[in-house]
């Protein structure tokens, strides 16, 4: 039996208990429901609560039918109440003020939800901090049932309406809703936040954008206001993007992404449970590393690339990590006691931790040797790869040389630099020519600290010939050298000749210092 007839029966039974005016109101209500007329009448004489009002309005709704039907043939459009018109009436015409929504949030939520305005209902409920978790979970359930409309752009407001949508239809920005909810615990509980971010896997990172948005070169996140290069996150879903943002915001790389132990065994991170394959996990780690690199956090990028190297073939990721590290290492090999240079001034401001970079470089060098990547007999290795490994080992040796000079261990420093064959170890012209030819073949990153290496080596020669120079106790033990004063002077002359022959312009203070120390040695 239809609900309309139940209503008639109910009022017929109680007809003896009402007066004539009430009877007229009841008859008018029944007639308007059965005949779909007088839709603007709220029947206040009969309706006593919001549930009755909502039931009556829903009963008056008709489905959209073809144009040739009798419904569309009516001359008076006011006699038609579609679902879209009802939704507009409740959400826009009446709205929150009419229903006293802030005092009765669940009543207003029920009105919107029962009229299939899921997006507007959840958007309203999420504005209450206490009920936001319920809004998120209901939204995720509706999304899983394909009953939730999501806007084309992730930059849309929480509840929006597209121009192409039918009347009364709205869209819920699920991305913004989840971000608002996870904001309060993402830093303290990143693993919990990842579970919500994973629900955004099927939402692409790139969405329809206006011409003004397309002119920008970055995508602005609604949560952390971080700018990501479009190329970095190209063709990535929102889960990948959220992982990148979470890693940047919390710096909990070991917890989120995992770590690699001394035995080269990877310790799983929070993302592992959401990665369906090793390939996806490796690509996710690479994306996070590239985001760190684009934000200037090179050390973190190197760390993530090394974690990615533990997933499958390690060579590509180790190569990228060493390439980044070489750029960083070339700026810190010179110690801070070798003059007020641009490199040392930058480090004295606390921008780079030299000990941290050297420790990371040592770990990478050991890994390269352990994997056999620096083997020169590998016929499948390109010249670029060979230069990358060579640069790393050269820079580490130069850093050791500068540390020895800084400790005033003059003879140990000279012996160490002689093993690198960068500078002439004798005054023979052939030795000088050989070093000049080798200098031209050095990678650019190795040539950068060479001027300060020349200055440091000349300091060693000067200190060994000047017994009245200030020395520490450690240096005095090193004073009884194997080199006689004439040999030192000959090597100093050869070093000056080398400086004059190399196709490289040194800083003016280096030229001045070399000339001054050469005169002191003579």
XYZ file of C-alpha atoms in Angstrom:
522
model
C 0.000 0.000 0.000
C 1.338 3.411 -0.937
C 2.297 5.861 1.831
C -0.284 8.338 0.506
C -3.117 5.939 1.234
C -1.711 5.224 4.671
C -1.812 8.935 5.341
C -5.448 9.153 4.197
C -6.388 6.186 6.356
C -4.644 7.660 9.366
C -6.457 10.953 9.083
C -9.794 9.263 8.336
C -9.612 7.322 11.596
C -8.999 10.495 13.591
C -11.435 12.686 11.637
C -13.910 12.776 14.467
C -11.347 14.372 16.783
C -10.547 17.438 14.673
C -12.494 20.551 13.855
C -13.542 21.758 10.449
C -10.478 23.956 9.826
C -8.114 21.147 10.629
C -10.132 18.837 8.423
C -9.800 21.268 5.548
C -6.034 21.453 6.122
C -5.750 17.664 6.133
C -7.794 17.321 2.957
C -5.688 20.027 1.301
C -2.514 18.208 2.283
C -3.728 14.858 0.977
C -4.908 16.458 -2.237
C -1.588 18.256 -2.795
C 0.338 15.002 -2.320
C -1.856 12.891 -4.568
C -2.291 15.557 -7.198
C 1.167 17.156 -7.018
C -0.271 20.625 -6.658
C -0.037 23.573 -4.251
C 3.641 22.836 -3.857
C 4.382 26.233 -2.326
C 2.017 25.544 0.591
C 3.924 24.304 3.647
C 0.699 23.091 5.351
C 1.685 24.621 8.653
C -1.707 23.734 10.120
C -0.915 20.040 9.910
C 2.879 19.772 9.930
C 4.171 19.852 13.500
C 7.848 18.872 13.139
C 10.687 18.791 10.655
C 10.240 15.086 9.931
C 6.658 15.629 8.721
C 7.748 18.580 6.613
C 10.555 16.595 5.038
C 8.321 13.584 4.389
C 5.695 15.729 2.677
C 8.243 17.478 0.461
C 9.863 14.206 -0.566
C 6.409 12.768 -1.337
C 5.765 15.671 -3.705
C 8.974 15.122 -5.684
C 8.539 13.672 -9.162
C 11.185 12.103 -11.348
C 12.386 13.812 -14.483
C 10.540 12.412 -17.517
C 10.718 13.012 -21.296
C 9.389 16.281 -22.666
C 6.314 14.708 -24.289
C 5.030 13.445 -20.946
C 2.038 14.909 -19.209
C 4.214 16.378 -16.493
C 6.187 18.640 -18.779
C 3.011 19.479 -20.661
C 1.603 21.310 -17.679
C 1.166 24.983 -18.224
C 2.156 25.968 -14.702
C 5.747 25.125 -13.834
C 5.024 25.703 -10.144
C 3.100 22.423 -10.081
C 6.332 20.489 -10.604
C 8.795 19.748 -7.792
C 11.926 17.974 -8.909
C 14.639 16.666 -6.641
C 16.955 19.450 -7.751
C 14.346 22.078 -6.886
C 13.823 20.525 -3.467
C 17.564 20.458 -2.842
C 17.869 24.113 -3.826
C 14.898 25.002 -1.625
C 16.378 23.359 1.453
C 20.034 24.331 0.948
C 19.814 27.801 -0.588
C 16.341 29.248 0.003
C 15.925 28.086 3.593
C 19.523 27.316 4.480
C 21.247 27.088 7.837
C 19.538 30.088 9.412
C 16.013 28.801 8.807
C 16.742 25.401 10.345
C 18.911 26.816 13.174
C 21.691 24.544 11.962
C 24.383 25.598 14.422
C 22.159 24.770 17.377
C 20.865 21.567 15.801
C 23.655 20.349 13.513
C 22.395 16.778 13.234
C 18.910 17.932 12.242
C 20.260 20.018 9.388
C 22.644 17.209 8.429
C 19.692 14.790 8.308
C 17.689 17.145 6.096
C 20.499 17.415 3.578
C 21.466 13.760 3.723
C 17.921 12.416 3.284
C 17.448 14.623 0.234
C 20.580 13.097 -1.347
C 22.716 16.190 -0.747
C 25.562 14.082 0.582
C 28.265 16.532 -0.406
C 26.600 19.541 1.221
C 25.719 17.526 4.334
C 29.279 16.298 4.822
C 30.698 19.737 4.106
C 28.476 21.202 6.819
C 29.275 18.457 9.329
C 33.023 18.831 8.768
C 32.869 22.445 9.935
C 32.467 21.118 13.466
C 35.798 19.928 14.862
C 34.032 17.341 17.002
C 32.152 15.802 14.062
C 34.806 16.120 11.352
C 35.997 12.552 11.816
C 32.461 11.287 11.122
C 32.258 13.421 7.993
C 35.536 11.978 6.726
C 34.565 8.372 7.323
C 31.104 8.782 5.779
C 32.675 10.497 2.770
C 35.159 7.650 2.314
C 32.345 5.097 2.507
C 30.284 6.980 -0.087
C 33.331 7.296 -2.330
C 33.887 3.560 -2.133
C 30.242 3.076 -3.185
C 30.679 5.570 -6.054
C 28.003 7.810 -4.539
C 30.155 10.884 -3.903
C 30.743 13.642 -6.452
C 34.286 15.049 -6.445
C 35.300 18.275 -8.251
C 37.623 18.200 -11.229
C 40.132 20.495 -9.542
C 41.735 19.724 -6.203
C 41.963 23.485 -5.651
C 38.167 23.833 -5.396
C 36.479 24.909 -2.192
C 35.205 22.277 0.213
C 31.711 22.312 -1.335
C 31.407 23.594 -4.881
C 29.092 23.465 -7.867
C 30.280 23.126 -11.453
C 28.562 25.025 -14.221
C 27.881 21.824 -16.125
C 26.132 20.140 -13.179
C 22.315 19.929 -12.953
C 20.482 22.193 -10.570
C 20.989 21.275 -6.924
C 24.053 19.091 -7.562
C 27.187 19.905 -5.583
C 30.626 18.396 -5.228
C 32.720 17.678 -2.151
C 36.470 18.271 -2.263
C 37.467 15.033 -0.565
C 41.141 15.939 -0.755
C 40.643 19.147 1.191
C 38.403 17.371 3.711
C 41.006 14.691 4.434
C 43.763 17.288 4.682
C 41.747 19.306 7.196
C 41.187 16.209 9.287
C 44.735 14.818 9.221
C 46.328 18.187 9.906
C 45.992 17.781 13.668
C 47.843 14.460 13.912
C 49.951 14.061 10.764
C 53.135 15.274 12.476
C 52.743 13.159 15.599
C 51.142 10.131 13.916
C 52.325 10.037 10.289
C 51.472 6.341 9.956
C 47.836 7.072 10.770
C 47.771 9.953 8.295
C 49.098 7.682 5.539
C 46.062 5.422 5.886
C 43.794 8.331 4.977
C 46.094 9.507 2.187
C 45.977 6.062 0.636
C 42.259 6.562 0.001
C 43.282 9.238 -2.528
C 45.249 6.796 -4.678
C 42.743 6.802 -7.528
C 42.593 10.612 -7.661
C 45.133 11.998 -10.164
C 47.456 14.772 -9.092
C 46.833 16.748 -12.279
C 43.307 18.013 -12.749
C 41.451 20.386 -15.020
C 42.808 23.885 -14.547
C 42.077 27.338 -15.769
C 44.367 29.258 -18.067
C 45.600 31.277 -15.114
C 46.534 28.110 -13.210
C 48.239 26.612 -16.247
C 50.518 29.647 -16.450
C 52.002 28.757 -13.074
C 54.989 26.439 -12.920
C 54.133 24.849 -9.610
C 51.229 23.237 -7.820
C 50.395 24.723 -4.442
C 49.322 22.297 -1.772
C 46.342 23.231 0.312
C 47.876 21.717 3.435
C 51.510 22.716 3.707
C 51.608 25.464 1.040
C 54.579 23.752 -0.594
C 55.443 24.271 -4.241
C 56.240 21.199 -6.298
C 57.634 21.200 -9.777
C 55.061 19.849 -12.230
C 57.731 17.707 -13.841
C 58.601 16.134 -10.481
C 55.066 14.928 -9.790
C 53.962 14.393 -13.378
C 51.437 11.559 -13.775
C 51.495 10.835 -10.041
C 48.385 10.264 -7.956
C 47.528 12.243 -4.866
C 48.751 9.524 -2.522
C 52.272 9.973 -3.868
C 51.982 13.717 -3.493
C 50.738 13.423 0.086
C 53.632 11.123 0.965
C 56.022 13.744 -0.411
C 54.387 16.495 1.626
C 54.341 14.371 4.761
C 58.023 13.510 4.410
C 58.915 17.166 3.882
C 56.838 18.320 6.841
C 57.849 15.706 9.409
C 61.353 14.635 8.250
C 60.533 11.202 9.717
C 62.160 9.497 6.756
C 63.059 6.245 8.506
C 59.560 5.869 9.930
C 57.712 6.737 6.721
C 60.025 5.462 3.973
C 62.166 2.902 5.766
C 65.922 2.734 6.189
C 68.913 0.640 5.138
C 71.104 -1.004 7.757
C 74.820 -1.684 7.700
C 74.226 -5.118 6.174
C 72.394 -3.466 3.251
C 69.063 -4.920 4.396
C 66.160 -2.500 4.169
C 63.972 -1.952 7.205
C 60.355 -1.481 6.039
C 58.631 1.856 6.487
C 55.016 2.895 6.841
C 54.557 3.121 3.061
C 55.307 -0.573 2.514
C 51.803 -1.703 3.442
C 50.394 0.571 0.729
C 52.808 -0.409 -2.059
C 51.423 -3.172 -4.222
C 54.748 -3.959 -5.876
C 58.471 -3.343 -5.523
C 58.389 -1.228 -8.678
C 55.731 1.079 -7.231
C 57.656 1.420 -3.965
C 60.877 2.194 -5.814
C 59.193 4.821 -7.987
C 57.525 6.346 -4.932
C 60.872 6.630 -3.147
C 62.454 8.194 -6.223
C 59.659 10.750 -6.426
C 60.107 11.700 -2.773
C 63.860 12.008 -3.315
C 63.384 14.271 -6.338
C 61.011 16.468 -4.335
C 63.623 16.840 -1.591
C 66.217 17.667 -4.227
C 64.004 20.301 -5.861
C 63.500 21.897 -2.435
C 67.253 22.158 -1.871
C 67.402 19.451 0.817
C 70.123 17.454 -0.885
C 71.238 15.352 2.080
C 67.692 14.085 2.633
C 67.388 13.410 -1.100
C 70.575 11.329 -1.028
C 69.265 9.370 1.940
C 66.001 8.548 0.140
C 67.810 7.590 -3.067
C 69.893 5.135 -1.054
C 66.714 3.624 0.386
C 65.375 3.307 -3.170
C 68.616 1.578 -4.170
C 67.725 -1.279 -1.832
C 64.637 -2.030 -3.960
C 65.793 -3.907 -7.037
C 68.789 -2.830 -9.121
C 70.847 -0.444 -6.935
C 73.079 1.060 -9.630
C 70.764 3.808 -11.046
C 69.841 5.176 -7.624
C 73.373 4.942 -6.239
C 74.609 6.814 -9.306
C 72.112 9.634 -8.733
C 72.949 9.744 -5.022
C 76.692 9.963 -5.695
C 76.137 12.651 -8.336
C 74.238 14.788 -5.828
C 76.763 14.093 -3.104
C 79.697 15.084 -5.309
C 78.163 18.507 -5.866
C 77.703 18.922 -2.129
C 81.068 17.450 -1.229
C 83.054 19.722 -3.535
C 81.980 22.686 -1.436
C 83.001 21.267 1.941
C 86.314 19.495 1.340
C 88.230 22.652 2.268
C 88.491 23.099 6.035
C 87.573 26.401 7.656
C 91.134 27.178 8.786
C 92.561 27.597 5.294
C 91.559 31.173 4.661
C 88.437 33.304 4.468
C 87.208 31.965 1.152
C 83.698 31.918 -0.227
C 83.421 28.211 0.514
C 84.405 28.529 4.148
C 82.308 31.650 4.650
C 79.259 29.751 3.429
C 79.949 26.900 5.829
C 80.684 29.206 8.768
C 77.100 30.470 8.521
C 75.996 26.956 9.437
C 74.447 26.080 6.092
C 76.415 22.848 5.595
C 77.598 20.324 8.156
C 80.981 19.184 6.841
C 81.289 16.192 9.164
C 77.832 14.960 8.164
C 78.618 15.239 4.456
C 81.952 13.456 4.856
C 80.382 10.668 6.879
C 77.684 10.216 4.248
C 80.307 10.271 1.483
C 82.327 7.593 3.256
C 79.272 5.357 3.556
C 78.482 5.831 -0.116
C 82.064 5.134 -1.155
C 82.054 1.892 0.822
C 78.762 0.915 -0.792
C 80.125 1.647 -4.268
C 83.162 -0.544 -3.588
C 81.051 -3.298 -2.053
C 78.762 -3.399 -5.087
C 81.717 -3.304 -7.470
C 80.355 -0.253 -9.291
C 83.736 1.482 -9.497
C 85.406 -1.448 -11.243
C 87.234 -0.016 -14.253
C 87.133 -3.398 -15.994
C 83.356 -3.169 -16.381
C 82.836 -2.890 -20.141
C 79.206 -1.805 -19.708
C 80.161 1.271 -17.673
C 79.938 4.634 -19.435
C 82.459 7.453 -19.159
C 79.965 9.548 -17.190
C 79.575 6.805 -14.604
C 83.340 6.388 -14.337
C 83.771 10.135 -13.781
C 81.120 10.046 -11.058
C 82.877 7.328 -9.067
C 86.290 8.938 -9.670
C 85.038 12.305 -8.465
C 83.754 10.819 -5.216
C 87.053 9.150 -4.338
C 89.127 12.176 -5.348
C 87.042 14.504 -3.189
C 87.252 12.178 -0.196
C 91.041 12.009 -0.541
C 91.248 15.789 -0.814
C 89.112 16.142 2.315
C 91.539 13.860 4.156
C 94.449 15.972 2.906
C 92.865 19.181 4.200
C 92.196 17.557 7.566
C 95.866 16.586 7.845
C 96.942 20.123 6.982
C 94.469 21.510 9.488
C 96.031 19.256 12.145
C 99.512 20.510 11.121
C 100.659 17.021 10.200
C 102.743 18.397 7.366
C 104.623 15.286 6.258
C 101.534 13.063 6.413
C 99.651 15.605 4.316
C 102.461 15.718 1.720
C 102.631 11.925 1.526
C 98.865 11.694 1.126
C 98.636 14.256 -1.682
C 101.549 12.585 -3.486
C 99.519 9.374 -3.689
C 96.859 11.209 -5.700
C 99.408 12.329 -8.335
C 97.593 15.640 -8.716
C 100.696 17.808 -8.247
C 104.326 17.242 -9.308
C 106.272 15.274 -6.704
C 109.638 16.250 -8.194
C 111.183 19.135 -10.085
C 111.574 17.180 -13.321
C 109.867 18.908 -16.292
C 108.272 15.643 -17.402
C 106.624 15.327 -13.996
C 105.183 18.832 -14.302
C 103.899 18.194 -17.834
C 102.310 14.930 -16.739
C 100.432 16.642 -13.909
C 99.290 19.462 -16.227
C 97.894 16.920 -18.689
C 96.167 15.034 -15.874
C 94.648 18.255 -14.533
C 92.917 18.891 -17.869
C 91.226 15.495 -17.609
C 89.961 15.946 -14.061
C 86.198 16.339 -13.530
C 85.067 19.887 -12.881
C 84.020 19.144 -9.300
C 87.531 17.901 -8.515
C 89.135 21.009 -10.018
C 87.086 23.352 -7.821
C 89.016 22.784 -4.548
C 92.379 22.499 -6.349
C 93.341 26.174 -5.730
C 93.038 25.698 -1.966
C 94.849 22.363 -2.207
C 97.758 24.186 -3.869
C 97.734 26.769 -1.108
C 97.626 24.054 1.575
C 100.489 22.107 -0.005
C 102.629 25.229 -0.173
C 101.862 25.814 3.495
C 103.243 22.357 4.211
C 106.462 23.200 2.348
C 106.756 26.548 4.123
C 106.189 25.004 7.555
C 108.848 22.353 6.978
C 111.482 24.903 6.003
C 110.749 27.485 8.681
C 111.744 26.087 12.090
C 110.622 29.240 13.823
C 107.008 28.820 12.676
C 104.379 28.204 15.297
C 103.768 24.496 15.744
C 101.630 22.358 17.990
C 103.037 19.399 19.927
C 101.627 17.042 17.325
C 103.380 18.949 14.578
C 106.756 18.908 16.349
C 106.713 15.120 16.323
C 106.261 15.301 12.580
C 109.119 17.772 12.156
C 111.879 15.242 11.544
C 110.945 14.782 7.932
C 112.428 12.681 5.190
C 112.673 15.731 2.921
C 115.718 17.972 2.933
C 115.389 21.725 2.512
C 116.769 21.762 -1.084
C 114.240 19.135 -2.101
C 111.416 21.150 -0.570
C 112.542 24.256 -2.439
C 112.717 22.289 -5.679
C 109.201 20.977 -5.172
C 107.940 24.465 -4.382
C 109.428 25.713 -7.656
C 107.830 22.807 -9.512
C 104.483 23.656 -7.904
C 104.781 27.285 -9.047
C 105.604 26.059 -12.556
C 102.565 23.779 -12.447
C 100.320 26.681 -11.451
C 101.582 28.700 -14.387
C 100.937 25.903 -16.876
C 97.439 24.703 -15.964
C 94.542 26.132 -18.036
C 92.715 27.335 -14.962
C 92.459 30.786 -13.435
C 92.953 30.755 -9.676
C 91.561 33.302 -7.206
C 93.804 36.321 -6.702
C 94.367 35.534 -3.016
C 95.705 32.102 -3.981
C 98.246 33.613 -6.390
C 99.312 36.097 -3.729
C 99.628 33.423 -1.049
C 101.637 31.059 -3.251
C 104.047 33.834 -4.222
C 104.517 34.934 -0.627
C 105.174 31.416 0.686
C 107.534 30.677 -2.213
C 109.603 33.698 -1.227
C 109.626 32.513 2.397
C 110.900 29.095 1.343
C 113.691 30.620 -0.740
